[in-house]
Short mmCIF file of C-alpha atoms in Angstrom, two decimals:
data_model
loop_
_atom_site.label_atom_id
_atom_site.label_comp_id
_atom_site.label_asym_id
_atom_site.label_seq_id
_atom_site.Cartn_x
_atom_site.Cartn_y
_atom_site.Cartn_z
CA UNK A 1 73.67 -12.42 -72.28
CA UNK A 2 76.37 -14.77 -74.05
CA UNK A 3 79.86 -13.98 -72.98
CA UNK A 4 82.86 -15.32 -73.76
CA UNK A 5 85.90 -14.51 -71.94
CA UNK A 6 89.27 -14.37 -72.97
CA UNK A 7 92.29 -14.49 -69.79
CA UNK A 8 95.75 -12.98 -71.44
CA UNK A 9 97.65 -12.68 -67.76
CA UNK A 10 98.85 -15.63 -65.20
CA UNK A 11 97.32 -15.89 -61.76
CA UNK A 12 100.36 -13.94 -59.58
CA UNK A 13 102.26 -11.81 -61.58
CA UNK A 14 98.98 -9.95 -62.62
CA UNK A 15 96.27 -9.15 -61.47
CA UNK A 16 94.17 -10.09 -65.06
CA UNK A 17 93.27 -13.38 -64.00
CA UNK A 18 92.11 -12.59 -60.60
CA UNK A 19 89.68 -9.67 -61.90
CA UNK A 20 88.38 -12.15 -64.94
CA UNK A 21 87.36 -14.98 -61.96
CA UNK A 22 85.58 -12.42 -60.34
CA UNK A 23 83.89 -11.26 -63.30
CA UNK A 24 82.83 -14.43 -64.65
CA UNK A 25 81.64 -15.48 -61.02
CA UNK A 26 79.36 -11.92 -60.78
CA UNK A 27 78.34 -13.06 -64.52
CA UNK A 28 77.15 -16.45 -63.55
CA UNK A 29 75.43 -15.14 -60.06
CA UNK A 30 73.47 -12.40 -62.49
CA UNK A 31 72.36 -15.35 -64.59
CA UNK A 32 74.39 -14.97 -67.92
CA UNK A 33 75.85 -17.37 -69.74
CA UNK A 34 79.18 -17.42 -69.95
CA UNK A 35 80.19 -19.71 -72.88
CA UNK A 36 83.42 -20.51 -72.27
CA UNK A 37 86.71 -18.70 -70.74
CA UNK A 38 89.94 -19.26 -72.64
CA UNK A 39 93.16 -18.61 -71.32
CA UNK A 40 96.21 -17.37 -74.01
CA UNK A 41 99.43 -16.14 -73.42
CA UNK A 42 100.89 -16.59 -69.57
CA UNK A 43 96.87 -17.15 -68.90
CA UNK A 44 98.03 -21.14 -69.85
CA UNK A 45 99.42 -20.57 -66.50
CA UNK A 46 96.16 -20.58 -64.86
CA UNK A 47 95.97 -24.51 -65.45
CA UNK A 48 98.90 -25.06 -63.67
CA UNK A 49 98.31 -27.79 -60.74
CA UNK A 50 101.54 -27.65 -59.78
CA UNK A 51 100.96 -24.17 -58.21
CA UNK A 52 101.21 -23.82 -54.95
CA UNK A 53 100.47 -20.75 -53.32
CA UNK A 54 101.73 -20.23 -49.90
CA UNK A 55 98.29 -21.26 -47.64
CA UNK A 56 96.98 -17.93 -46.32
CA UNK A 57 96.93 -16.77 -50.48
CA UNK A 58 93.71 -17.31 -52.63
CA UNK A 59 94.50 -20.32 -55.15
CA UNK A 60 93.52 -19.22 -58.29
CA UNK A 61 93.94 -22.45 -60.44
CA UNK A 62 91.85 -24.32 -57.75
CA UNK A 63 89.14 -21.24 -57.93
CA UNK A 64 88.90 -21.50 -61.52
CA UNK A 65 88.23 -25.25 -61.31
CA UNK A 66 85.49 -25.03 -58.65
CA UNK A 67 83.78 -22.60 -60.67
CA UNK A 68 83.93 -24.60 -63.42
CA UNK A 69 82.93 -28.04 -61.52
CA UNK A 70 79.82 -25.90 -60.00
CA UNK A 71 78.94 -24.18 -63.15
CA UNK A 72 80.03 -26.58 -65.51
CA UNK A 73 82.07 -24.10 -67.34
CA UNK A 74 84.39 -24.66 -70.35
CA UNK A 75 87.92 -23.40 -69.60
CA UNK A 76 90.27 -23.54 -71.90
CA UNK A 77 93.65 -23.20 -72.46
CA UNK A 78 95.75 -22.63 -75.64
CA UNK A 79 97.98 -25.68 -76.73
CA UNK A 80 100.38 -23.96 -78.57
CA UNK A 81 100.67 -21.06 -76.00
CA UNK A 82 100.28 -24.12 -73.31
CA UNK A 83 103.33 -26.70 -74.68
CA UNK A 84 105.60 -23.22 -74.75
CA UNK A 85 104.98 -22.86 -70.88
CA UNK A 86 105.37 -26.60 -70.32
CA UNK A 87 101.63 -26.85 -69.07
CA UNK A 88 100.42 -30.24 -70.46
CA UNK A 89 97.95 -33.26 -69.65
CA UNK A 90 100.12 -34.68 -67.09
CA UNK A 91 99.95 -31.31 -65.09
CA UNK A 92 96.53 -29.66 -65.99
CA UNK A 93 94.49 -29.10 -63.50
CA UNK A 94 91.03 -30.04 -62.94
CA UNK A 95 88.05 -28.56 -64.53
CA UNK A 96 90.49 -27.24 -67.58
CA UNK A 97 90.84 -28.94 -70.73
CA UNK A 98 93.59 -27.80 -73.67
CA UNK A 99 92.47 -27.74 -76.98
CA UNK A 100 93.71 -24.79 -80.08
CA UNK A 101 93.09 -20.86 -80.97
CA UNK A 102 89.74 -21.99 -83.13
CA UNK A 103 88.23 -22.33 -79.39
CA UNK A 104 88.92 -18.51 -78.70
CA UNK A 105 87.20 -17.24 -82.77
CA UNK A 106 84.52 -19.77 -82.44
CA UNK A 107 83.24 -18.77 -78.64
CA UNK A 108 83.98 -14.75 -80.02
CA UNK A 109 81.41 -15.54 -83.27
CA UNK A 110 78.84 -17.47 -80.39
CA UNK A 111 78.95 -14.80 -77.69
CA UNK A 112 77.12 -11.63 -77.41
CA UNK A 113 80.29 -9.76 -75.67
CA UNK A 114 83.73 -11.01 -75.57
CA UNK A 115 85.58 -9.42 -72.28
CA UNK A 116 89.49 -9.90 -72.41
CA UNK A 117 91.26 -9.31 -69.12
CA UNK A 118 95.13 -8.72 -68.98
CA UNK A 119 97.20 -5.30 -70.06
CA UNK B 1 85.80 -33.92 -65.44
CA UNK B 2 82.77 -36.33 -65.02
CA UNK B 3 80.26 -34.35 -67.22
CA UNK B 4 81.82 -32.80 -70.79
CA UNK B 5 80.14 -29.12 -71.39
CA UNK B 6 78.77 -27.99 -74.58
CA UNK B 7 82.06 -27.69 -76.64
CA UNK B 8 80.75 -26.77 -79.77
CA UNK B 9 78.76 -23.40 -80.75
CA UNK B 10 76.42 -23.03 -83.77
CA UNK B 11 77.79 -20.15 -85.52
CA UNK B 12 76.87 -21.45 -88.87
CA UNK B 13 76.09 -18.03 -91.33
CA UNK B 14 76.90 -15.49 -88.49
CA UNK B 15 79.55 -13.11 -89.41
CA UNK B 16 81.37 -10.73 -86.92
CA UNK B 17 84.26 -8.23 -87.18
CA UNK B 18 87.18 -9.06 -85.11
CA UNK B 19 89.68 -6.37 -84.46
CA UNK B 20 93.56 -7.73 -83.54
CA UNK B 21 95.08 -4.85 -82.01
CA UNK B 22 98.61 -4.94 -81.68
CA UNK B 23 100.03 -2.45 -78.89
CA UNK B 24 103.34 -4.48 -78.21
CA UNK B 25 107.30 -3.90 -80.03
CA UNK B 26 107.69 -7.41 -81.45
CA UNK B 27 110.19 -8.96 -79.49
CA UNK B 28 110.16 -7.25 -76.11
CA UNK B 29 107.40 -9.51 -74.93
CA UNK B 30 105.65 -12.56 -76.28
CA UNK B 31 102.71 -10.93 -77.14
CA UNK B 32 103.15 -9.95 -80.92
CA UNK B 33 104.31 -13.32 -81.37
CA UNK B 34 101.18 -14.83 -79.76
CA UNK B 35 98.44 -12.53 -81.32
CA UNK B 36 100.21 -13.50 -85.08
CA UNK B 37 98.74 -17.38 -83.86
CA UNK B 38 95.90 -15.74 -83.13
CA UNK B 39 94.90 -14.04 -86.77
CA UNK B 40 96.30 -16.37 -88.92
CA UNK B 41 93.77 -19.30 -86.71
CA UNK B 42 90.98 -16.69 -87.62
CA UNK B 43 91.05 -16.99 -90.99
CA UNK B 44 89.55 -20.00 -91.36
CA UNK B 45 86.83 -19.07 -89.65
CA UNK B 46 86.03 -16.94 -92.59
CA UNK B 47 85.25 -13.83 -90.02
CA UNK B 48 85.59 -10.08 -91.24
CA UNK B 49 88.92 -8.89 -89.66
CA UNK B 50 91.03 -5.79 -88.45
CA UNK B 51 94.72 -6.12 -87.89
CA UNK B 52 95.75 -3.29 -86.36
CA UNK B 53 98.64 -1.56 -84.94
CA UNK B 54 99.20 1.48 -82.56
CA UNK B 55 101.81 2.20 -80.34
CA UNK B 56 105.10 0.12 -80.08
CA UNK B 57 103.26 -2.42 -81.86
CA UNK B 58 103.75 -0.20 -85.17
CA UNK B 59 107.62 -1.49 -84.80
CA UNK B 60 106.06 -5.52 -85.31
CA UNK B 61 105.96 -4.90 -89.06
CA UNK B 62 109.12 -2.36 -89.59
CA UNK B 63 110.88 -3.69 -92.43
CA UNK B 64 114.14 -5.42 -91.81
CA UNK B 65 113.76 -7.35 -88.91
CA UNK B 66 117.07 -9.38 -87.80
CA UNK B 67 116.56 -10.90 -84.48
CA UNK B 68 120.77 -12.57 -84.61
CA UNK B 69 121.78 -11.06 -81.96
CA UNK B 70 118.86 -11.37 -79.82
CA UNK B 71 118.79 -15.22 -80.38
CA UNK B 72 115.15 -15.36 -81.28
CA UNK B 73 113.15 -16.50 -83.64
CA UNK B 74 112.19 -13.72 -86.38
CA UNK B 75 108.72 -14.24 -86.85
CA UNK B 76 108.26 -11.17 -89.16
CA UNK B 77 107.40 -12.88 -92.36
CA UNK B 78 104.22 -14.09 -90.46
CA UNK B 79 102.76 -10.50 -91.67
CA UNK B 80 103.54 -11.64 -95.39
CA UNK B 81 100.96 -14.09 -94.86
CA UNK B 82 98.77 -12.07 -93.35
CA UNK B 83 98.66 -9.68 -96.17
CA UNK B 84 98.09 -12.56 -98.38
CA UNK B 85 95.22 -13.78 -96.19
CA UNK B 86 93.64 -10.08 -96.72
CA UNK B 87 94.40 -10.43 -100.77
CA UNK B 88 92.40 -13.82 -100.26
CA UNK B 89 89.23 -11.80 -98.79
CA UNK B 90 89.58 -9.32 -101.01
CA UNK B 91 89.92 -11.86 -104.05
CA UNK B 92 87.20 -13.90 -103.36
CA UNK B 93 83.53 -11.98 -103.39
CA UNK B 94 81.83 -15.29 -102.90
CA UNK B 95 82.61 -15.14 -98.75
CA UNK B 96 81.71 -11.55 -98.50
CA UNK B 97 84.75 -11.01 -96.18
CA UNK B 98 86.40 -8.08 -95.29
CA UNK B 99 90.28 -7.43 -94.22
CA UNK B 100 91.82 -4.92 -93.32
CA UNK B 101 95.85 -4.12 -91.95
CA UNK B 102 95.86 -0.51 -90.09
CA UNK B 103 98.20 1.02 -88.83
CA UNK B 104 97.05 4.42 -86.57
CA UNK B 105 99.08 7.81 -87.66
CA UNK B 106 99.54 9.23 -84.28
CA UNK B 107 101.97 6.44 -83.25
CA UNK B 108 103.52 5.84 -86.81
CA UNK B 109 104.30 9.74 -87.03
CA UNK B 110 105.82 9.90 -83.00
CA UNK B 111 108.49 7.33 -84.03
CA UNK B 112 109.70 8.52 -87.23
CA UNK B 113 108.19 6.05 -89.81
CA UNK B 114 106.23 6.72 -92.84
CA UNK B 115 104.30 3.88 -94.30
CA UNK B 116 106.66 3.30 -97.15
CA UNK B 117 109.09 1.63 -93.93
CA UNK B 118 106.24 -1.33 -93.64
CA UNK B 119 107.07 -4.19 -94.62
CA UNK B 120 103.29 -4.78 -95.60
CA UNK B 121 101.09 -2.52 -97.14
CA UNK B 122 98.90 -0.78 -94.48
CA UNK B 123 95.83 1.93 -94.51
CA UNK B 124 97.49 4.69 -91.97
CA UNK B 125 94.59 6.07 -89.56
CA UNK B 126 94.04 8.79 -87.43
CA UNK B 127 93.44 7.87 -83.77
CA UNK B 128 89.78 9.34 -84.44
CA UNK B 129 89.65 7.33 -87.21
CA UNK B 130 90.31 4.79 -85.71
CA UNK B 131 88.12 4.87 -82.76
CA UNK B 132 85.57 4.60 -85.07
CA UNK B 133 86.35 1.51 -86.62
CA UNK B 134 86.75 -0.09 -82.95
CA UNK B 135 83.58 0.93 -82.12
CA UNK B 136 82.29 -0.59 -85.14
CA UNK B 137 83.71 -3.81 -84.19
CA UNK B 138 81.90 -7.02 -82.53
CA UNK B 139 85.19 -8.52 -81.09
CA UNK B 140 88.45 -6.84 -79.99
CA UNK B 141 91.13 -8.79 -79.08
CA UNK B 142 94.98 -8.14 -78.27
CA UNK B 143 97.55 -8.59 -76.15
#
């Protein structure tokens, strides 16, 4: 199956993020596709290399770009929602890429199922 | 990243039905703010479309909006456009697409509106009613 995935929460406050790497991880193992994930609202926050989690937490931003270096899976995270949080270029971290909303219609038109994690 | 992955889907000629389903008051949280991006992006992907609005969310398209004294931005004309984005689809019989702005009954009626306090019109749906259109949906997304 084509899935897209769409990540509406940041990696600590919420547990959104945490429960969409898992999925998507299950997802790949089962042999779907998953398209592309796209991270909106404090999701941007998931791109963050900046974040440092204290050393005995899981890293979420680093998870997400393993997965995506292994799989070579498309994240991607909103610019408009991404310049608001001050997540840019100069601090995105690996395996994302920032490009606009069109990603999010375009990959929900592609996929067979569109998951959305957050509230 | 040293290799780029496929960035670009072929979704020439396939249609869905998106449903935008606002839950959130409008300026308690980012979120009504955020999903407005969202639908007005859609439109140009010439998709079939469902903006809808239940719980607090009902209060994102109250009539009279005056953020002042909150200091923020008052985004509510946004929903102008979208209501001329759904007079576009309805207009225009060539790209066979569909809009529609709900609003669900249940949630209206337990805060005191009526639809004539919309700033927008609205079709107002039971929360039957509108199960049934989500589960006629291909997409559902919200915030």
């Amino acid at each position: 199956m084509k899935i897209g995935v769409l990540v509406n929460e940041g990696p600590f406050t919420h547990q959104a993020s945490d429960t969409a790497y898992h999925f998507v991880k299950a997802a790949i193992e089962k042999g779907h596709d998953v398209l592309r994930v796209f991270f909106y609202y404090d999701g941007v926050n998931n791109a963050n290399k900046l974040s440092e989690p204290q050393a005995d937490d899981r890293n979420l931003v680093k998870l997400w770009g393993d997965l995506a270096k292994e799989h070579n899976l498309d994240l991607v995270v909103c610019i408009a929602a991404a310049l608001r949080r001050g997540i840019k270029d100069e601090i995105l971290a690996e395996g994302f890429r920032i490009s606009g909303l069109g990603q999010l219609i375009e990959v929900g038109i592609a996929a067979d199922r569109t998951v959305m994690f957050g509230d | 990243m040293s290799e780029e992955p496929d960035l670009h889907f072929d979704t020439e000629g396939i249609k869905k039905k998106f449903m935008f389903l606002n839950r959130k008051a409008p300026y308690g949280t980012v979120y009504a703010l955020e999903i407005l991006e969202m639908v007005l992006i859609s439109a140009a992907f010439e998709q079939h479309a469902c903006i809808t609005f239940v719980d607090d969310g009902v209060y994102q398209i109250v009539k009279g909006h005056d953020t002042k004294a909150l200091n923020m931005k008052n985004f509510s004309p946004m929903y102008g456009v979208i209501e001329m984005e759904k007079e576009d689809a309805d207009g225009d019989e060539d790209e066979d697409m569909v809009w529609r702005i709900i609003v669900e009954k249940e949630s209206m009626e337990a805060r005191g509106l009526t639809a004539d306090n919309f700033s927008i019109d609205v079709e107002v749906l039971s929360s039957a009613e509108l199960a049934d259109v989500i589960e006629d949906m291909d997409v559902v997304l919200g915030g």
